[in-house]
Each structure stands twice: as structure tokens, then as C-alpha cells.
mmCIF file with all atom_site columns, N, CA and C in Angstrom:
data_model
loop_
_atom_site.group_PDB
_atom_site.id
_atom_site.type_symbol
_atom_site.label_atom_id
_atom_site.label_alt_id
_atom_site.label_comp_id
_atom_site.label_asym_id
_atom_site.label_entity_id
_atom_site.label_seq_id
_atom_site.pdbx_PDB_ins_code
_atom_site.Cartn_x
_atom_site.Cartn_y
_atom_site.Cartn_z
_atom_site.occupancy
_atom_site.B_iso_or_equiv
_atom_site.pdbx_formal_charge
_atom_site.auth_seq_id
_atom_site.auth_comp_id
_atom_site.auth_asym_id
_atom_site.auth_atom_id
_atom_site.pdbx_PDB_model_num
ATOM 1   N N  . ALA A 1 1  ? 0.842   -1.186 0.000  1.00 56.00 ? 20 ALA A N  1
ATOM 2   C CA . ALA A 1 1  ? 0.000   0.000  0.000  1.00 56.00 ? 20 ALA A CA 1
ATOM 3   C C  . ALA A 1 1  ? 0.878   1.235  0.000  1.00 56.00 ? 20 ALA A C  1
ATOM 4   N N  . PRO A 1 2  ? 0.442   2.294  -0.690 1.00 61.00 ? 21 PRO A N  1
ATOM 5   C CA . PRO A 1 2  ? 1.221   3.535  -0.688 1.00 61.00 ? 21 PRO A CA 1
ATOM 6   C C  . PRO A 1 2  ? 1.438   4.051  0.726  1.00 61.00 ? 21 PRO A C  1
ATOM 7   N N  . GLY A 1 3  ? 2.635   4.501  0.985  1.00 63.00 ? 22 GLY A N  1
ATOM 8   C CA . GLY A 1 3  ? 2.938   5.053  2.292  1.00 63.00 ? 22 GLY A CA 1
ATOM 9   C C  . GLY A 1 3  ? 3.288   4.019  3.335  1.00 63.00 ? 22 GLY A C  1
ATOM 10  N N  . GLU A 1 4  ? 3.146   2.754  2.992  1.00 76.00 ? 23 GLU A N  1
ATOM 11  C CA . GLU A 1 4  ? 3.450   1.707  3.970  1.00 76.00 ? 23 GLU A CA 1
ATOM 12  C C  . GLU A 1 4  ? 4.930   1.766  4.316  1.00 76.00 ? 23 GLU A C  1
ATOM 13  N N  . GLY A 1 5  ? 5.227   1.749  5.566  1.00 77.00 ? 24 GLY A N  1
ATOM 14  C CA . GLY A 1 5  ? 6.608   1.810  6.010  1.00 77.00 ? 24 GLY A CA 1
ATOM 15  C C  . GLY A 1 5  ? 7.210   3.195  5.964  1.00 77.00 ? 24 GLY A C  1
ATOM 16  N N  . ALA A 1 6  ? 6.414   4.183  5.585  1.00 79.00 ? 25 ALA A N  1
ATOM 17  C CA . ALA A 1 6  ? 6.913   5.554  5.530  1.00 79.00 ? 25 ALA A CA 1
ATOM 18  C C  . ALA A 1 6  ? 7.123   6.077  6.942  1.00 79.00 ? 25 ALA A C  1
ATOM 19  N N  . PRO A 1 7  ? 8.123   6.930  7.134  1.00 81.00 ? 26 PRO A N  1
ATOM 20  C CA . PRO A 1 7  ? 8.340   7.507  8.463  1.00 81.00 ? 26 PRO A CA 1
ATOM 21  C C  . PRO A 1 7  ? 7.130   8.335  8.903  1.00 81.00 ? 26 PRO A C  1
ATOM 22  N N  . VAL A 1 8  ? 6.890   8.335  10.178 1.00 79.00 ? 27 VAL A N  1
ATOM 23  C CA . VAL A 1 8  ? 5.772   9.084  10.747 1.00 79.00 ? 27 VAL A CA 1
ATOM 24  C C  . VAL A 1 8  ? 6.343   10.153 11.670 1.00 79.00 ? 27 VAL A C  1
ATOM 25  N N  . SER A 1 9  ? 5.858   11.368 11.514 1.00 79.00 ? 28 SER A N  1
ATOM 26  C CA . SER A 1 9  ? 6.252   12.455 12.407 1.00 79.00 ? 28 SER A CA 1
ATOM 27  C C  . SER A 1 9  ? 5.079   12.768 13.316 1.00 79.00 ? 28 SER A C  1
ATOM 28  N N  . LEU A 1 10 ? 5.376   13.062 14.545 1.00 79.00 ? 29 LEU A N  1
ATOM 29  C CA . LEU A 1 10 ? 4.346   13.376 15.518 1.00 79.00 ? 29 LEU A CA 1
ATOM 30  C C  . LEU A 1 10 ? 4.797   14.581 16.323 1.00 79.00 ? 29 LEU A C  1
ATOM 31  N N  . LEU A 1 11 ? 3.912   15.543 16.448 1.00 79.00 ? 30 LEU A N  1
ATOM 32  C CA . LEU A 1 11 ? 4.185   16.735 17.246 1.00 79.00 ? 30 LEU A CA 1
ATOM 33  C C  . LEU A 1 11 ? 3.238   16.734 18.430 1.00 79.00 ? 30 LEU A C  1
ATOM 34  N N  . VAL A 1 12 ? 3.788   16.858 19.608 1.00 83.00 ? 31 VAL A N  1
ATOM 35  C CA . VAL A 1 12 ? 2.993   16.891 20.832 1.00 83.00 ? 31 VAL A CA 1
ATOM 36  C C  . VAL A 1 12 ? 3.385   18.141 21.600 1.00 83.00 ? 31 VAL A C  1
ATOM 37  N N  . LEU A 1 13 ? 2.402   18.866 22.089 1.00 82.00 ? 32 LEU A N  1
ATOM 38  C CA . LEU A 1 13 ? 2.650   20.061 22.879 1.00 82.00 ? 32 LEU A CA 1
ATOM 39  C C  . LEU A 1 13 ? 2.273   19.764 24.321 1.00 82.00 ? 32 LEU A C  1
ATOM 40  N N  . LEU A 1 14 ? 3.225   19.904 25.217 1.00 86.00 ? 33 LEU A N  1
ATOM 41  C CA . LEU A 1 14 ? 3.002   19.639 26.639 1.00 86.00 ? 33 LEU A CA 1
ATOM 42  C C  . LEU A 1 14 ? 3.199   20.919 27.432 1.00 86.00 ? 33 LEU A C  1
ATOM 43  N N  . ALA A 1 15 ? 2.508   21.005 28.542 1.00 87.00 ? 34 ALA A N  1
ATOM 44  C CA . ALA A 1 15 ? 2.683   22.140 29.448 1.00 87.00 ? 34 ALA A CA 1
ATOM 45  C C  . ALA A 1 15 ? 2.888   21.599 30.855 1.00 87.00 ? 34 ALA A C  1
ATOM 46  N N  . CYS A 1 16 ? 3.731   22.279 31.610 1.00 88.00 ? 35 CYS A N  1
ATOM 47  C CA . CYS A 1 16 ? 3.951   21.881 32.998 1.00 88.00 ? 35 CYS A CA 1
ATOM 48  C C  . CYS A 1 16 ? 4.353   23.115 33.800 1.00 88.00 ? 35 CYS A C  1
ATOM 49  N N  . ALA A 1 17 ? 4.264   22.983 35.100 1.00 89.00 ? 36 ALA A N  1
ATOM 50  C CA . ALA A 1 17 ? 4.728   24.051 35.983 1.00 89.00 ? 36 ALA A CA 1
ATOM 51  C C  . ALA A 1 17 ? 6.246   24.154 35.864 1.00 89.00 ? 36 ALA A C  1
ATOM 52  N N  . PRO A 1 18 ? 6.788   25.364 35.992 1.00 88.00 ? 37 PRO A N  1
ATOM 53  C CA . PRO A 1 18 ? 8.242   25.520 35.871 1.00 88.00 ? 37 PRO A CA 1
ATOM 54  C C  . PRO A 1 18 ? 9.031   24.569 36.771 1.00 88.00 ? 37 PRO A C  1
ATOM 55  N N  . ASP A 1 19 ? 8.546   24.328 37.968 1.00 93.00 ? 38 ASP A N  1
ATOM 56  C CA . ASP A 1 19 ? 9.261   23.439 38.886 1.00 93.00 ? 38 ASP A CA 1
ATOM 57  C C  . ASP A 1 19 ? 9.221   21.981 38.453 1.00 93.00 ? 38 ASP A C  1
ATOM 58  N N  . ASP A 1 20 ? 8.319   21.633 37.520 1.00 94.00 ? 39 ASP A N  1
ATOM 59  C CA . ASP A 1 20 ? 8.188   20.251 37.058 1.00 94.00 ? 39 ASP A CA 1
ATOM 60  C C  . ASP A 1 20 ? 8.943   19.971 35.763 1.00 94.00 ? 39 ASP A C  1
ATOM 61  N N  . PHE A 1 21 ? 9.617   20.993 35.218 1.00 91.00 ? 40 PHE A N  1
ATOM 62  C CA . PHE A 1 21 ? 10.269  20.818 33.920 1.00 91.00 ? 40 PHE A CA 1
ATOM 63  C C  . PHE A 1 21 ? 11.314  19.708 33.928 1.00 91.00 ? 40 PHE A C  1
ATOM 64  N N  . ASP A 1 22 ? 12.159  19.643 34.937 1.00 93.00 ? 41 ASP A N  1
ATOM 65  C CA . ASP A 1 22 ? 13.195  18.610 34.979 1.00 93.00 ? 41 ASP A CA 1
ATOM 66  C C  . ASP A 1 22 ? 12.586  17.215 35.025 1.00 93.00 ? 41 ASP A C  1
ATOM 67  N N  . GLN A 1 23 ? 11.480  17.067 35.754 1.00 95.00 ? 42 GLN A N  1
ATOM 68  C CA . GLN A 1 23 ? 10.801  15.766 35.818 1.00 95.00 ? 42 GLN A CA 1
ATOM 69  C C  . GLN A 1 23 ? 10.202  15.414 34.449 1.00 95.00 ? 42 GLN A C  1
ATOM 70  N N  . LEU A 1 24 ? 9.616   16.383 33.767 1.00 92.00 ? 43 LEU A N  1
ATOM 71  C CA . LEU A 1 24 ? 9.071   16.145 32.431 1.00 92.00 ? 43 LEU A CA 1
ATOM 72  C C  . LEU A 1 24 ? 10.189  15.743 31.473 1.00 92.00 ? 43 LEU A C  1
ATOM 73  N N  . ALA A 1 25 ? 11.325  16.413 31.545 1.00 91.00 ? 44 ALA A N  1
ATOM 74  C CA . ALA A 1 25 ? 12.470  16.072 30.699 1.00 91.00 ? 44 ALA A CA 1
ATOM 75  C C  . ALA A 1 25 ? 12.925  14.641 30.963 1.00 91.00 ? 44 ALA A C  1
ATOM 76  N N  . ALA A 1 26 ? 12.924  14.218 32.222 1.00 94.00 ? 45 ALA A N  1
ATOM 77  C CA . ALA A 1 26 ? 13.316  12.844 32.559 1.00 94.00 ? 45 ALA A CA 1
ATOM 78  C C  . ALA A 1 26 ? 12.313  11.840 31.996 1.00 94.00 ? 45 ALA A C  1
ATOM 79  N N  . ILE A 1 27 ? 11.028  12.180 32.039 1.00 91.00 ? 46 ILE A N  1
ATOM 80  C CA . ILE A 1 27 ? 10.000  11.288 31.498 1.00 91.00 ? 46 ILE A CA 1
ATOM 81  C C  . ILE A 1 27 ? 10.182  11.145 29.983 1.00 91.00 ? 46 ILE A C  1
ATOM 82  N N  . CYS A 1 28 ? 10.544  12.229 29.309 1.00 88.00 ? 47 CYS A N  1
ATOM 83  C CA . CYS A 1 28 ? 10.738  12.177 27.857 1.00 88.00 ? 47 CYS A CA 1
ATOM 84  C C  . CYS A 1 28 ? 11.945  11.315 27.489 1.00 88.00 ? 47 CYS A C  1
ATOM 85  N N  . ALA A 1 29 ? 12.895  11.209 28.387 1.00 88.00 ? 48 ALA A N  1
ATOM 86  C CA . ALA A 1 29 ? 14.088  10.371 28.213 1.00 88.00 ? 48 ALA A CA 1
ATOM 87  C C  . ALA A 1 29 ? 14.702  10.529 26.830 1.00 88.00 ? 48 ALA A C  1
ATOM 88  N N  . ASP A 1 30 ? 14.552  9.520  25.965 1.00 89.00 ? 49 ASP A N  1
ATOM 89  C CA . ASP A 1 30 ? 15.187  9.518  24.644 1.00 89.00 ? 49 ASP A CA 1
ATOM 90  C C  . ASP A 1 30 ? 14.344  10.163 23.554 1.00 89.00 ? 49 ASP A C  1
ATOM 91  N N  . ILE A 1 31 ? 13.206  10.721 23.923 1.00 88.00 ? 50 ILE A N  1
ATOM 92  C CA . ILE A 1 31 ? 12.343  11.369 22.936 1.00 88.00 ? 50 ILE A CA 1
ATOM 93  C C  . ILE A 1 31 ? 12.825  12.807 22.754 1.00 88.00 ? 50 ILE A C  1
ATOM 94  N N  . PRO A 1 32 ? 13.179  13.183 21.527 1.00 86.00 ? 51 PRO A N  1
ATOM 95  C CA . PRO A 1 32 ? 13.644  14.555 21.316 1.00 86.00 ? 51 PRO A CA 1
ATOM 96  C C  . PRO A 1 32 ? 12.534  15.566 21.635 1.00 86.00 ? 51 PRO A C  1
ATOM 97  N N  . PHE A 1 33 ? 12.893  16.627 22.347 1.00 86.00 ? 52 PHE A N  1
ATOM 98  C CA . PHE A 1 33 ? 11.923  17.672 22.649 1.00 86.00 ? 52 PHE A CA 1
ATOM 99  C C  . PHE A 1 33 ? 12.637  19.002 22.752 1.00 86.00 ? 52 PHE A C  1
ATOM 100 N N  . VAL A 1 34 ? 11.855  20.069 22.622 1.00 85.00 ? 53 VAL A N  1
ATOM 101 C CA . VAL A 1 34 ? 12.386  21.429 22.702 1.00 85.00 ? 53 VAL A CA 1
ATOM 102 C C  . VAL A 1 34 ? 11.447  22.252 23.563 1.00 85.00 ? 53 VAL A C  1
ATOM 103 N N  . ARG A 1 35 ? 12.002  22.985 24.489 1.00 85.00 ? 54 ARG A N  1
ATOM 104 C CA . ARG A 1 35 ? 11.208  23.932 25.276 1.00 85.00 ? 54 ARG A CA 1
ATOM 105 C C  . ARG A 1 35 ? 10.995  25.169 24.408 1.00 85.00 ? 54 ARG A C  1
ATOM 106 N N  . ILE A 1 36 ? 9.733   25.519 24.166 1.00 81.00 ? 55 ILE A N  1
ATOM 107 C CA . ILE A 1 36 ? 9.458   26.621 23.236 1.00 81.00 ? 55 ILE A CA 1
ATOM 108 C C  . ILE A 1 36 ? 8.991   27.891 23.926 1.00 81.00 ? 55 ILE A C  1
ATOM 109 N N  . GLY A 1 37 ? 8.749   27.841 25.230 1.00 80.00 ? 56 GLY A N  1
ATOM 110 C CA . GLY A 1 37 ? 8.330   29.067 25.886 1.00 80.00 ? 56 GLY A CA 1
ATOM 111 C C  . GLY A 1 37 ? 7.680   28.832 27.222 1.00 80.00 ? 56 GLY A C  1
ATOM 112 N N  . GLU A 1 38 ? 7.052   29.864 27.706 1.00 80.00 ? 57 GLU A N  1
ATOM 113 C CA . GLU A 1 38 ? 6.384   29.848 28.996 1.00 80.00 ? 57 GLU A CA 1
ATOM 114 C C  . GLU A 1 38 ? 4.963   30.358 28.833 1.00 80.00 ? 57 GLU A C  1
ATOM 115 N N  . THR A 1 39 ? 4.103   29.973 29.753 1.00 80.00 ? 58 THR A N  1
ATOM 116 C CA . THR A 1 39 ? 2.730   30.467 29.740 1.00 80.00 ? 58 THR A CA 1
ATOM 117 C C  . THR A 1 39 ? 2.526   31.410 30.911 1.00 80.00 ? 58 THR A C  1
ATOM 118 N N  . GLY A 1 40 ? 1.499   32.240 30.787 1.00 83.00 ? 59 GLY A N  1
ATOM 119 C CA . GLY A 1 40 ? 1.168   33.175 31.852 1.00 83.00 ? 59 GLY A CA 1
ATOM 120 C C  . GLY A 1 40 ? 0.911   34.546 31.263 1.00 83.00 ? 59 GLY A C  1
ATOM 121 N N  . GLY A 1 41 ? 0.194   35.348 31.988 1.00 88.00 ? 60 GLY A N  1
ATOM 122 C CA . GLY A 1 41 ? -0.101  36.690 31.518 1.00 88.00 ? 60 GLY A CA 1
ATOM 123 C C  . GLY A 1 41 ? -1.335  36.740 30.648 1.00 88.00 ? 60 GLY A C  1
ATOM 124 N N  . ASP A 1 42 ? -1.540  37.890 30.014 1.00 92.00 ? 61 ASP A N  1
ATOM 125 C CA . ASP A 1 42 ? -2.756  38.085 29.230 1.00 92.00 ? 61 ASP A CA 1
ATOM 126 C C  . ASP A 1 42 ? -2.487  38.230 27.743 1.00 92.00 ? 61 ASP A C  1
ATOM 127 N N  . GLN A 1 43 ? -1.268  37.872 27.287 1.00 90.00 ? 62 GLN A N  1
ATOM 128 C CA . GLN A 1 43 ? -0.926  37.972 25.880 1.00 90.00 ? 62 GLN A CA 1
ATOM 129 C C  . GLN A 1 43 ? -0.276  36.692 25.383 1.00 90.00 ? 62 GLN A C  1
ATOM 130 N N  . VAL A 1 44 ? -0.506  36.401 24.097 1.00 83.00 ? 63 VAL A N  1
ATOM 131 C CA . VAL A 1 44 ? 0.223   35.359 23.391 1.00 83.00 ? 63 VAL A CA 1
ATOM 132 C C  . VAL A 1 44 ? 1.309   36.085 22.618 1.00 83.00 ? 63 VAL A C  1
ATOM 133 N N  . VAL A 1 45 ? 2.555   35.738 22.864 1.00 85.00 ? 64 VAL A N  1
ATOM 134 C CA . VAL A 1 45 ? 3.671   36.377 22.180 1.00 85.00 ? 64 VAL A CA 1
ATOM 135 C C  . VAL A 1 45 ? 4.515   35.275 21.539 1.00 85.00 ? 64 VAL A C  1
ATOM 136 N N  . LEU A 1 46 ? 4.597   35.309 20.223 1.00 82.00 ? 65 LEU A N  1
ATOM 137 C CA . LEU A 1 46 ? 5.418   34.356 19.472 1.00 82.00 ? 65 LEU A CA 1
ATOM 138 C C  . LEU A 1 46 ? 6.477   35.148 18.727 1.00 82.00 ? 65 LEU A C  1
ATOM 139 N N  . GLU A 1 47 ? 7.721   34.749 18.893 1.00 84.00 ? 66 GLU A N  1
ATOM 140 C CA . GLU A 1 47 ? 8.805   35.451 18.218 1.00 84.00 ? 66 GLU A CA 1
ATOM 141 C C  . GLU A 1 47 ? 9.618   34.441 17.426 1.00 84.00 ? 66 GLU A C  1
ATOM 142 N N  . GLY A 1 48 ? 9.707   34.676 16.124 1.00 83.00 ? 67 GLY A N  1
ATOM 143 C CA . GLY A 1 48 ? 10.484  33.819 15.243 1.00 83.00 ? 67 GLY A CA 1
ATOM 144 C C  . GLY A 1 48 ? 11.629  34.594 14.634 1.00 83.00 ? 67 GLY A C  1
ATOM 145 N N  . LEU A 1 49 ? 12.363  33.915 13.761 1.00 85.00 ? 68 LEU A N  1
ATOM 146 C CA . LEU A 1 49 ? 13.502  34.564 13.124 1.00 85.00 ? 68 LEU A CA 1
ATOM 147 C C  . LEU A 1 49 ? 13.070  35.645 12.142 1.00 85.00 ? 68 LEU A C  1
ATOM 148 N N  . THR A 1 50 ? 11.931  35.431 11.472 1.00 90.00 ? 69 THR A N  1
ATOM 149 C CA . THR A 1 50 ? 11.517  36.377 10.436 1.00 90.00 ? 69 THR A CA 1
ATOM 150 C C  . THR A 1 50 ? 10.196  37.077 10.735 1.00 90.00 ? 69 THR A C  1
ATOM 151 N N  . ALA A 1 51 ? 9.490   36.655 11.776 1.00 87.00 ? 70 ALA A N  1
ATOM 152 C CA . ALA A 1 51 ? 8.193   37.277 12.076 1.00 87.00 ? 70 ALA A CA 1
ATOM 153 C C  . ALA A 1 51 ? 7.885   37.123 13.560 1.00 87.00 ? 70 ALA A C  1
ATOM 154 N N  . SER A 1 52 ? 6.975   37.944 14.045 1.00 89.00 ? 71 SER A N  1
ATOM 155 C CA . SER A 1 52 ? 6.540   37.835 15.430 1.00 89.00 ? 71 SER A CA 1
ATOM 156 C C  . SER A 1 52 ? 5.052   38.137 15.505 1.00 89.00 ? 71 SER A C  1
ATOM 157 N N  . LEU A 1 53 ? 4.436   37.733 16.598 1.00 86.00 ? 72 LEU A N  1
ATOM 158 C CA . LEU A 1 53 ? 3.008   37.933 16.805 1.00 86.00 ? 72 LEU A CA 1
ATOM 159 C C  . LEU A 1 53 ? 2.771   38.249 18.267 1.00 86.00 ? 72 LEU A C  1
ATOM 160 N N  . GLN A 1 54 ? 1.949   39.240 18.524 1.00 90.00 ? 73 GLN A N  1
ATOM 161 C CA . GLN A 1 54 ? 1.549   39.581 19.887 1.00 90.00 ? 73 GLN A CA 1
ATOM 162 C C  . GLN A 1 54 ? 0.043   39.778 19.865 1.00 90.00 ? 73 GLN A C  1
ATOM 163 N N  . LEU A 1 55 ? -0.684  39.017 20.689 1.00 89.00 ? 74 LEU A N  1
ATOM 164 C CA . LEU A 1 55 ? -2.141  39.003 20.645 1.00 89.00 ? 74 LEU A CA 1
ATOM 165 C C  . LEU A 1 55 ? -2.690  38.797 22.048 1.00 89.00 ? 74 LEU A C  1
ATOM 166 N N  . GLN A 1 56 ? -3.752  39.492 22.382 1.00 92.00 ? 75 GLN A N  1
ATOM 167 C CA . GLN A 1 56 ? -4.400  39.292 23.685 1.00 92.00 ? 75 GLN A CA 1
ATOM 168 C C  . GLN A 1 56 ? -4.943  37.867 23.755 1.00 92.00 ? 75 GLN A C  1
ATOM 169 N N  . VAL A 1 57 ? -4.816  37.221 24.906 1.00 91.00 ? 76 VAL A N  1
ATOM 170 C CA . VAL A 1 57 ? -5.262  35.839 25.078 1.00 91.00 ? 76 VAL A CA 1
ATOM 171 C C  . VAL A 1 57 ? -6.749  35.694 24.767 1.00 91.00 ? 76 VAL A C  1
ATOM 172 N N  . ASP A 1 58 ? -7.573  36.632 25.207 1.00 93.00 ? 77 ASP A N  1
ATOM 173 C CA . ASP A 1 58 ? -9.007  36.498 24.940 1.00 93.00 ? 77 ASP A CA 1
ATOM 174 C C  . ASP A 1 58 ? -9.313  36.548 23.451 1.00 93.00 ? 77 ASP A C  1
ATOM 175 N N  . ARG A 1 59 ? -8.572  37.331 22.677 1.00 91.00 ? 78 ARG A N  1
ATOM 176 C CA . ARG A 1 59 ? -8.765  37.368 21.216 1.00 91.00 ? 78 ARG A CA 1
ATOM 177 C C  . ARG A 1 59 ? -8.271  36.084 20.577 1.00 91.00 ? 78 ARG A C  1
ATOM 178 N N  . ALA A 1 60 ? -7.147  35.545 21.071 1.00 87.00 ? 79 ALA A N  1
ATOM 179 C CA . ALA A 1 60 ? -6.625  34.281 20.536 1.00 87.00 ? 79 ALA A CA 1
ATOM 180 C C  . ALA A 1 60 ? -7.602  33.151 20.836 1.00 87.00 ? 79 ALA A C  1
ATOM 181 N N  . ALA A 1 61 ? -8.170  33.132 22.033 1.00 89.00 ? 80 ALA A N  1
ATOM 182 C CA . ALA A 1 61 ? -9.138  32.095 22.408 1.00 89.00 ? 80 ALA A CA 1
ATOM 183 C C  . ALA A 1 61 ? -10.381 32.188 21.543 1.00 89.00 ? 80 ALA A C  1
ATOM 184 N N  . LEU A 1 62 ? -10.856 33.393 21.296 1.00 92.00 ? 81 LEU A N  1
ATOM 185 C CA . LEU A 1 62 ? -12.042 33.581 20.460 1.00 92.00 ? 81 LEU A CA 1
ATOM 186 C C  . LEU A 1 62 ? -11.770 33.101 19.035 1.00 92.00 ? 81 LEU A C  1
ATOM 187 N N  . ALA A 1 63 ? -10.625 33.447 18.484 1.00 90.00 ? 82 ALA A N  1
ATOM 188 C CA . ALA A 1 63 ? -10.276 33.008 17.131 1.00 90.00 ? 82 ALA A CA 1
ATOM 189 C C  . ALA A 1 63 ? -10.209 31.482 17.066 1.00 90.00 ? 82 ALA A C  1
ATOM 190 N N  . TYR A 1 64 ? -9.618  30.857 18.069 1.00 88.00 ? 83 TYR A N  1
ATOM 191 C CA . TYR A 1 64 ? -9.543  29.397 18.115 1.00 88.00 ? 83 TYR A CA 1
ATOM 192 C C  . TYR A 1 64 ? -10.933 28.781 18.175 1.00 88.00 ? 83 TYR A C  1
ATOM 193 N N  . GLU A 1 65 ? -11.771 29.285 19.073 1.00 92.00 ? 84 GLU A N  1
ATOM 194 C CA . GLU A 1 65 ? -13.117 28.732 19.243 1.00 92.00 ? 84 GLU A CA 1
ATOM 195 C C  . GLU A 1 65 ? -13.956 28.898 17.982 1.00 92.00 ? 84 GLU A C  1
ATOM 196 N N  . GLU A 1 66 ? -13.831 30.041 17.327 1.00 93.00 ? 85 GLU A N  1
ATOM 197 C CA . GLU A 1 66 ? -14.574 30.261 16.086 1.00 93.00 ? 85 GLU A CA 1
ATOM 198 C C  . GLU A 1 66 ? -14.077 29.338 14.973 1.00 93.00 ? 85 GLU A C  1
ATOM 199 N N  . ALA A 1 67 ? -12.776 29.160 14.874 1.00 91.00 ? 86 ALA A N  1
ATOM 200 C CA . ALA A 1 67 ? -12.223 28.264 13.849 1.00 91.00 ? 86 ALA A CA 1
ATOM 201 C C  . ALA A 1 67 ? -12.638 26.822 14.117 1.00 91.00 ? 86 ALA A C  1
ATOM 202 N N  . LEU A 1 68 ? -12.627 26.423 15.378 1.00 86.00 ? 87 LEU A N  1
ATOM 203 C CA . LEU A 1 68 ? -13.026 25.062 15.735 1.00 86.00 ? 87 LEU A CA 1
ATOM 204 C C  . LEU A 1 68 ? -14.496 24.840 15.397 1.00 86.00 ? 87 LEU A C  1
ATOM 205 N N  . ALA A 1 69 ? -15.339 25.788 15.757 1.00 86.00 ? 88 ALA A N  1
ATOM 206 C CA . ALA A 1 69 ? -16.774 25.659 15.481 1.00 86.00 ? 88 ALA A CA 1
ATOM 207 C C  . ALA A 1 69 ? -17.032 25.586 13.970 1.00 86.00 ? 88 ALA A C  1
ATOM 208 N N  . SER A 1 70 ? -16.358 26.421 13.200 1.00 86.00 ? 89 SER A N  1
ATOM 209 C CA . SER A 1 70 ? -16.606 26.418 11.758 1.00 86.00 ? 89 SER A CA 1
ATOM 210 C C  . SER A 1 70 ? -16.077 25.159 11.092 1.00 86.00 ? 89 SER A C  1
ATOM 211 N N  . SER A 1 71 ? -15.075 24.519 11.676 1.00 84.00 ? 90 SER A N  1
ATOM 212 C CA . SER A 1 71 ? -14.543 23.284 11.087 1.00 84.00 ? 90 SER A CA 1
ATOM 213 C C  . SER A 1 71 ? -15.485 22.100 11.326 1.00 84.00 ? 90 SER A C  1
ATOM 214 N N  . CYS A 1 72 ? -16.411 22.259 12.274 1.00 85.00 ? 91 CYS A N  1
ATOM 215 C CA . CYS A 1 72 ? -17.361 21.180 12.588 1.00 85.00 ? 91 CYS A CA 1
ATOM 216 C C  . CYS A 1 72 ? -18.686 21.336 11.827 1.00 85.00 ? 91 CYS A C  1
ATOM 217 N N  . GLU A 1 73 ? -18.819 22.379 11.040 1.00 78.00 ? 92 GLU A N  1
ATOM 218 C CA . GLU A 1 73 ? -20.083 22.623 10.329 1.00 78.00 ? 92 GLU A CA 1
ATOM 219 C C  . GLU A 1 73 ? -20.188 21.738 9.116  1.00 78.00 ? 92 GLU A C  1
#
């Protein structure tokens, strides 16, 4: 069958309290992972090499909820 035996990529996003990070890293053991940021506050701030985004959390939540609802129609 097409794709049989093809490599599979999986992206998982985890969150933990700052004090639990070392324990989470130990649980991941040999699974490659990258810490991408911290949570807290009232803004979503994403900074990349070529672009950045700053958005109020309530606006980001509304956009997510609206997109989710429209995808179920």
C-alpha cells in the first residue's frame, strides 16, 4: 500500500509548571523535545527569526473557538 513503512512524524505540545520541567524532561528520556516558551499573563507572544506575533489571550481564544466551530459545520 502507498505510504506503507513511511516515516511518521508526531508533534505533541506539553505544558507543565516551571518546577516540574526537569521531571518532564526525565520522562521524555530519549524522545527529542524542545522547550518553546512559557505560559502566563494576558498575551500570546510568538517570536520567530523572520516574524513575530503579539495578541491578547481572549482574542486568541475567540479566534480558536470560532475556527473550531466552523470546522465542525
